[in-house]
Each structure stands twice: as C-alpha cells, then as structure tokens.
PDB file of C-alpha atoms in Angstrom:
ATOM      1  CA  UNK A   1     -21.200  11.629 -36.209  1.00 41.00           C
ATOM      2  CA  UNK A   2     -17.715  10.515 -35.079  1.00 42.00           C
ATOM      3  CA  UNK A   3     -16.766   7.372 -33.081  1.00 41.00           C
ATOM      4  CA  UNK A   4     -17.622   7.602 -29.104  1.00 40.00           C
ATOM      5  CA  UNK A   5     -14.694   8.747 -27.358  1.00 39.00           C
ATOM      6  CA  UNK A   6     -13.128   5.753 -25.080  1.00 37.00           C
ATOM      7  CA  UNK A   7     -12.780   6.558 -21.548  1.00 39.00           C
ATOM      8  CA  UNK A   8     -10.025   4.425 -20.061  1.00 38.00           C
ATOM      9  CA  UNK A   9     -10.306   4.695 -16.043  1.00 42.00           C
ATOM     10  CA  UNK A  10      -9.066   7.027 -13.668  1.00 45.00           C
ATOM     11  CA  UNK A  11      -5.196   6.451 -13.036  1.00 49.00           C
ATOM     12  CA  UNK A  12      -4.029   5.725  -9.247  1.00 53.00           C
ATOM     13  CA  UNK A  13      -0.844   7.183  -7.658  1.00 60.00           C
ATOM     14  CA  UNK A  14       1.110   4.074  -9.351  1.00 57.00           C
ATOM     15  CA  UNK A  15       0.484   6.113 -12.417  1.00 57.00           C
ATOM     16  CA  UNK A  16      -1.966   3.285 -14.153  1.00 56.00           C
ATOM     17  CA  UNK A  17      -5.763   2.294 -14.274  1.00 56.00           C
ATOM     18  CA  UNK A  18      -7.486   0.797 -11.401  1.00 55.00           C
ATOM     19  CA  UNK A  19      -6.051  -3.573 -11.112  1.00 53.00           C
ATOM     20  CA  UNK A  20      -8.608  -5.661 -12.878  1.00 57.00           C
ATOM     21  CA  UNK A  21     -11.169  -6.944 -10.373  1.00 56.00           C
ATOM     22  CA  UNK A  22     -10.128 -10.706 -10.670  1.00 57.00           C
ATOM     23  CA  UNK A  23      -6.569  -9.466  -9.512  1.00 57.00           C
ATOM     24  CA  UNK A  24      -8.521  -8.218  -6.161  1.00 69.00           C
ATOM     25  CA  UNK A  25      -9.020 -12.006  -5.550  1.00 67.00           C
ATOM     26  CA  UNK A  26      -6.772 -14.569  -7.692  1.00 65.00           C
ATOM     27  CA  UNK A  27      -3.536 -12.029  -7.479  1.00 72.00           C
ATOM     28  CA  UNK A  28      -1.152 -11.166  -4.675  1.00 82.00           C
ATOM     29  CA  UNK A  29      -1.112  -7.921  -2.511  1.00 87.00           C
ATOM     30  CA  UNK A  30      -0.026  -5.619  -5.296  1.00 91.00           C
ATOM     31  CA  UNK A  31      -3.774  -5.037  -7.158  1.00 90.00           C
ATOM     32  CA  UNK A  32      -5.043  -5.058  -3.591  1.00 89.00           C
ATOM     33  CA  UNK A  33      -2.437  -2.410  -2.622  1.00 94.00           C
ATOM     34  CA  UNK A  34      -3.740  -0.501  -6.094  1.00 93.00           C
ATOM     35  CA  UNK A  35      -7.312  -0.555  -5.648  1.00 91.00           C
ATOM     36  CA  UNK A  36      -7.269   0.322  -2.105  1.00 94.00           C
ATOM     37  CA  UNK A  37      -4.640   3.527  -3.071  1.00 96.00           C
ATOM     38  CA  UNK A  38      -6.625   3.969  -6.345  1.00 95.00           C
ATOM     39  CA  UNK A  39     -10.054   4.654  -4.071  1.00 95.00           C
ATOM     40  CA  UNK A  40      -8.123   6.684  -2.107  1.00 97.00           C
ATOM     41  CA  UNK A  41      -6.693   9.165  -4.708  1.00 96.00           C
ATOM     42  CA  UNK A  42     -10.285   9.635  -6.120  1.00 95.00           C
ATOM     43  CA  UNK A  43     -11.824  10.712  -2.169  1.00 95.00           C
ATOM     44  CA  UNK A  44      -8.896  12.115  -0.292  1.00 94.00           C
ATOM     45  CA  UNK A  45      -7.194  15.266  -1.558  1.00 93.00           C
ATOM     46  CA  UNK A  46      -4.356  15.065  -0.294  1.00 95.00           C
ATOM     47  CA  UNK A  47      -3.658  11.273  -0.590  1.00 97.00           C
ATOM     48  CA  UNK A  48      -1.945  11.891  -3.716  1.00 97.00           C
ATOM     49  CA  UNK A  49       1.320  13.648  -2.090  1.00 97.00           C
ATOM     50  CA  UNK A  50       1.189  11.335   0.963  1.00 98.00           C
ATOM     51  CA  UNK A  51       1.646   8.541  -1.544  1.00 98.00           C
ATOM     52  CA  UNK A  52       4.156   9.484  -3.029  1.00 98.00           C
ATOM     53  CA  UNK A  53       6.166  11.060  -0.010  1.00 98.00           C
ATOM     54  CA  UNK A  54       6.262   7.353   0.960  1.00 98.00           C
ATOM     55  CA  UNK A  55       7.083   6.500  -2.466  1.00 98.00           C
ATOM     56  CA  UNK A  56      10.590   8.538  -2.704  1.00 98.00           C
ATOM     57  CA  UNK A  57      11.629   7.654   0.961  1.00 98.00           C
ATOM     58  CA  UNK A  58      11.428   3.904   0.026  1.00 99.00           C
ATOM     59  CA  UNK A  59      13.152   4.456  -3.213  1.00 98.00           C
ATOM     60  CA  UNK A  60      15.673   6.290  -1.197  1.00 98.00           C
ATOM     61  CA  UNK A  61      16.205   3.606   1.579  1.00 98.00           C
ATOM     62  CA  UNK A  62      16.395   0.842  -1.012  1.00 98.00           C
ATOM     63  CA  UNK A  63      19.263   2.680  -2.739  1.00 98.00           C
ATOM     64  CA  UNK A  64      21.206   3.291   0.103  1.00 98.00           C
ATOM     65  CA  UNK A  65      20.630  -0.127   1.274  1.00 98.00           C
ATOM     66  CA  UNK A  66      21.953  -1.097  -2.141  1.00 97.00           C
ATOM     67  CA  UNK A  67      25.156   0.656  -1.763  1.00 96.00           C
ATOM     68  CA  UNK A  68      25.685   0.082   1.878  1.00 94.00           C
ATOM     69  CA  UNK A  69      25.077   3.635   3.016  1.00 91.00           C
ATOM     70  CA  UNK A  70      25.648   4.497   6.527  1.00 94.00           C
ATOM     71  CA  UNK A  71      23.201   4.022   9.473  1.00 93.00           C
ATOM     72  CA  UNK A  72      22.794   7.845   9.824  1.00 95.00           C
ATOM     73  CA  UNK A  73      21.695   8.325   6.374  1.00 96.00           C
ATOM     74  CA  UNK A  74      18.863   5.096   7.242  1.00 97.00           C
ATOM     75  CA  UNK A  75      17.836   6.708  10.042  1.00 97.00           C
ATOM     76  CA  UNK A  76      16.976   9.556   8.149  1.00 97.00           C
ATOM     77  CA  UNK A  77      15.028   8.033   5.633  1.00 98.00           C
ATOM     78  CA  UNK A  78      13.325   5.505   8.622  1.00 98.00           C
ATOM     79  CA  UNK A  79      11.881   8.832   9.784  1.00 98.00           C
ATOM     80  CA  UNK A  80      10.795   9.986   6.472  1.00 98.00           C
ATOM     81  CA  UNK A  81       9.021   6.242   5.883  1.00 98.00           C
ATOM     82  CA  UNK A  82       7.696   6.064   9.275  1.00 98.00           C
ATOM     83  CA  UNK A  83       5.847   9.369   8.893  1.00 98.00           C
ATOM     84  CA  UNK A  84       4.739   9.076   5.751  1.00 98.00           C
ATOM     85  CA  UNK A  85       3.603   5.104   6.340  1.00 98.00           C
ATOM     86  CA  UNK A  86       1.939   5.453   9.634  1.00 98.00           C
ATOM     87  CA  UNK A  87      -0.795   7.719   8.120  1.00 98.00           C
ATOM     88  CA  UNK A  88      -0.817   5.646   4.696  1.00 98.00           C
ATOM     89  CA  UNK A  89      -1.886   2.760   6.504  1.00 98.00           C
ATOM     90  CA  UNK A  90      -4.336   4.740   8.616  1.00 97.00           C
ATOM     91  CA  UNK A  91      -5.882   5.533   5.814  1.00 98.00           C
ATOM     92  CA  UNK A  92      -6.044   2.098   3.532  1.00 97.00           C
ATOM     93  CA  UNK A  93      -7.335   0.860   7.005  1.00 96.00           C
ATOM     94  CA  UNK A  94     -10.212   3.219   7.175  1.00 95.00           C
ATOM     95  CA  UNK A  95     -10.981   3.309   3.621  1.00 95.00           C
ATOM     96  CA  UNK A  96     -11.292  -0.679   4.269  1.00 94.00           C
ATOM     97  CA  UNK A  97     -13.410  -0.269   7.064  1.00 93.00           C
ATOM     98  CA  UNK A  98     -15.335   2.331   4.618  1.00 91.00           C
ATOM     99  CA  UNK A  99     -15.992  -0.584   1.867  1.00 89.00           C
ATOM    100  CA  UNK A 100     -16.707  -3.764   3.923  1.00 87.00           C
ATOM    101  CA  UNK A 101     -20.276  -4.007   4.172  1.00 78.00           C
ATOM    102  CA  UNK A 102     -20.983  -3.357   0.599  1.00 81.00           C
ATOM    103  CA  UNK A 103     -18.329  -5.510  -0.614  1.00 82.00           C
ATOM    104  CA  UNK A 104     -19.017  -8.353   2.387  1.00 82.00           C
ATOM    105  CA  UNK A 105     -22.106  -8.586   1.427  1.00 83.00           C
ATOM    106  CA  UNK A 106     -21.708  -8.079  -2.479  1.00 83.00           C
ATOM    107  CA  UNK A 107     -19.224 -11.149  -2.256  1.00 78.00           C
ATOM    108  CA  UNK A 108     -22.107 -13.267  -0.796  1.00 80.00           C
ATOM    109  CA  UNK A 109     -24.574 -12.604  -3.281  1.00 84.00           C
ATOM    110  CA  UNK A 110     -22.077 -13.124  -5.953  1.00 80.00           C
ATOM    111  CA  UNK A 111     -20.022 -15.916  -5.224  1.00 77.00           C
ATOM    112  CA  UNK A 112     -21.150 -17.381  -2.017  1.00 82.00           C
ATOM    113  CA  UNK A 113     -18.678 -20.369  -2.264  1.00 82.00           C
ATOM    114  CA  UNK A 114     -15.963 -18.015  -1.278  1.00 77.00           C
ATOM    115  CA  UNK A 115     -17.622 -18.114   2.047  1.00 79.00           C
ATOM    116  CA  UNK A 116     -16.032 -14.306   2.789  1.00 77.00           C
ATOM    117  CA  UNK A 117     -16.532 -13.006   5.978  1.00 80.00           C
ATOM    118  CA  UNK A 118     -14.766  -9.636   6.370  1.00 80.00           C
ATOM    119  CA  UNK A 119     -12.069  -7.709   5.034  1.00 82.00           C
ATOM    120  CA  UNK A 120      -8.629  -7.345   6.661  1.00 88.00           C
ATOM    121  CA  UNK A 121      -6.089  -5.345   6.254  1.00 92.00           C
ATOM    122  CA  UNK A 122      -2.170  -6.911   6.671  1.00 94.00           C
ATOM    123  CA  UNK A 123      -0.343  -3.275   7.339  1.00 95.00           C
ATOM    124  CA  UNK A 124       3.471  -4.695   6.223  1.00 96.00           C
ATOM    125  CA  UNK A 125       4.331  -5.302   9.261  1.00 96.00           C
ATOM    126  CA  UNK A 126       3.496  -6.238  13.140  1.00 95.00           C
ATOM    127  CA  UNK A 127       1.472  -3.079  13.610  1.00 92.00           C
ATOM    128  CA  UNK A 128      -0.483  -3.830  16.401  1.00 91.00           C
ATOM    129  CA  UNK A 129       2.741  -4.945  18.235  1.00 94.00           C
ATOM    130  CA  UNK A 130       5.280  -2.030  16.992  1.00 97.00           C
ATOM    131  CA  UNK A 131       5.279   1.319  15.079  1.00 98.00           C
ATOM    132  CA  UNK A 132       6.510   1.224  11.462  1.00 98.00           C
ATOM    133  CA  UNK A 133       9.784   3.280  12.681  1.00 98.00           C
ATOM    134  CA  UNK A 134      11.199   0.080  15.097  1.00 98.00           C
ATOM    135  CA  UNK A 135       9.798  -2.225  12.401  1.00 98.00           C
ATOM    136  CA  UNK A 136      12.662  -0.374  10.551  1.00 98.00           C
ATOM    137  CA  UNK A 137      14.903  -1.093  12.575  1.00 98.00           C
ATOM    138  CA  UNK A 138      14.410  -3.991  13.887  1.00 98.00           C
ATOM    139  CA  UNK A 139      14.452  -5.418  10.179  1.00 98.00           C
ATOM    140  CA  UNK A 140      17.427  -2.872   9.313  1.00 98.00           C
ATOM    141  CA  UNK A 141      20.446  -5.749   9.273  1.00 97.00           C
ATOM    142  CA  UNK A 142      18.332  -8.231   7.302  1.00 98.00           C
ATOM    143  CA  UNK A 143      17.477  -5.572   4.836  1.00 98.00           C
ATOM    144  CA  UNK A 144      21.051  -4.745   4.222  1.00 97.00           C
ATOM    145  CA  UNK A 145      21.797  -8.173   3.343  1.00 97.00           C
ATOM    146  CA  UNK A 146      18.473  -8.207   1.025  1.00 98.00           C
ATOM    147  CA  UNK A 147      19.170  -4.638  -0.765  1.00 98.00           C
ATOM    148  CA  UNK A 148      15.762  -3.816   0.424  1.00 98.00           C
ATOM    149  CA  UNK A 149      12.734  -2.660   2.396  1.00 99.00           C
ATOM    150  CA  UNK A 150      11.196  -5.572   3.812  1.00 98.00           C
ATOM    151  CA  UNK A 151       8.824  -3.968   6.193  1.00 98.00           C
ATOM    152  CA  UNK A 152       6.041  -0.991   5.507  1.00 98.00           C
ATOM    153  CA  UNK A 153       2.913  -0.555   3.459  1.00 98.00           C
ATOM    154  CA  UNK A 154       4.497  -1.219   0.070  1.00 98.00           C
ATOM    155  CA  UNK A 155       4.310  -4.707   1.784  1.00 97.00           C
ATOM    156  CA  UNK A 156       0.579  -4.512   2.649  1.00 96.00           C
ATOM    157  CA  UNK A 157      -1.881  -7.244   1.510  1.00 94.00           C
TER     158      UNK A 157
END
C-alpha cells in the first residue's frame, strides 16, 4: 500500500488555506477577515464572485489613487466598491451571527480566562452611521494623500 494522500484544507477566495486558529485570536483583522470569507466560500455559491468583484474594484481605486486619477474615474469605482461591499459585509455579518453561539460558548469551555462574551463584527467603516459609498467619499481626499483605500471591508476586523 502507498502513503495516505495529504489533504491540505480547502482554499478561501484569498487563494490560500483557512488562517491558523491562533491567528483568529493573537493576530490582527486579516485571519479574521480569512476565516470569516473562507466559511463563506464553502456555504454560499455565489460568494466566490462577490469576493472578488470587490477585490478588482479596490485594486482599481488604489491604482488610480496611486496615480492621481481623476474624481470621475473614483466615482466610478466608489460605485463598483459600494455595491459589491455593502452585500460583502451583509454577509460576514450574518455568517457571524450564524457562528456565535457555538463559538461563544466553545470559547468558555476552552479558555474561560478570555472571559468572551459575543462576537462583533467592525464593517471598515461607520456603518451604522453611513453607507460604504459616502464613507468613500468622505475619506476620498485623505486617501489620495495615502495612495489608498482606507475605508470598506478589506478593513474589517
């Protein structure tokens, strides 16, 4: 008999394995960002292109940020993040919702010094003040002068 085929895990839209669980806790929103979007390609169909739809408008923005595009060129890819990051979030959110008992109460049994209460999701911005689209634009100067996106789900936690 041959050696056991090795079954690495399933990849998520980032293209790689699942974060390691200790990232969940000890790293910063990035593996949180993964596991949530790594759940989410394995039960939603169509999370996948949604994903990356949100993907290629941000690499877009940041570009044209980088060169100094015009405003009329943002505004096009504002739209395209807006649309696509509205219903990304709306869907880490429930997903969330979807895992906090288990893991609440997994986290209490395991490591009850952690003293975790809930699960909450930081969207990347003031969502429950503004939608992602004024974000935007509100943050549009200060991202010119950064050379990049500084509001929307790629800055979720």
């Amino acid at each position: 008999m041959g050696r056991a085929a090795r079954q690495s895990p399933a990849p998520s839209p980032q293209g790689g394995p699942a974060p390691p669980r200790h990232a969940l806790v000890s790293g910063g929103g990035e593996p949180r960002r993964r596991f949530l979007d790594w759940g989410l390609f394995h039960v939603e169909p169509d999370f996948l292109a949604l994903w990356r739809r949100y993907s290629r408008a941000l690499k877009q923005r940041n570009a044209l940020l980088k060169q100094g595009g015009p405003s009329r060129m943002l505004d096009t890819w504002d739209h395209e993040l807006a649309e696509a990051g509205e219903p990304l979030t709306s869907r880490r959110q429930h997903y969330l919702e979807r895992l906090q008992q288990r893991t609440v109460s997994l986290a209490a049994t395991l490591a009850p010094q952690l003293g975790i209460q809930g699960l909450e999701l930081s969207p990347g911005w003031r969502r429950h003040e503004l939608p992602l689209a004024d974000a935007l634009l509100l943050a549009r100067e200060r991202d010119r002068q950064a050379g990049y996106t500084s509001v929307g789900p790629h800055r979720a936690d």
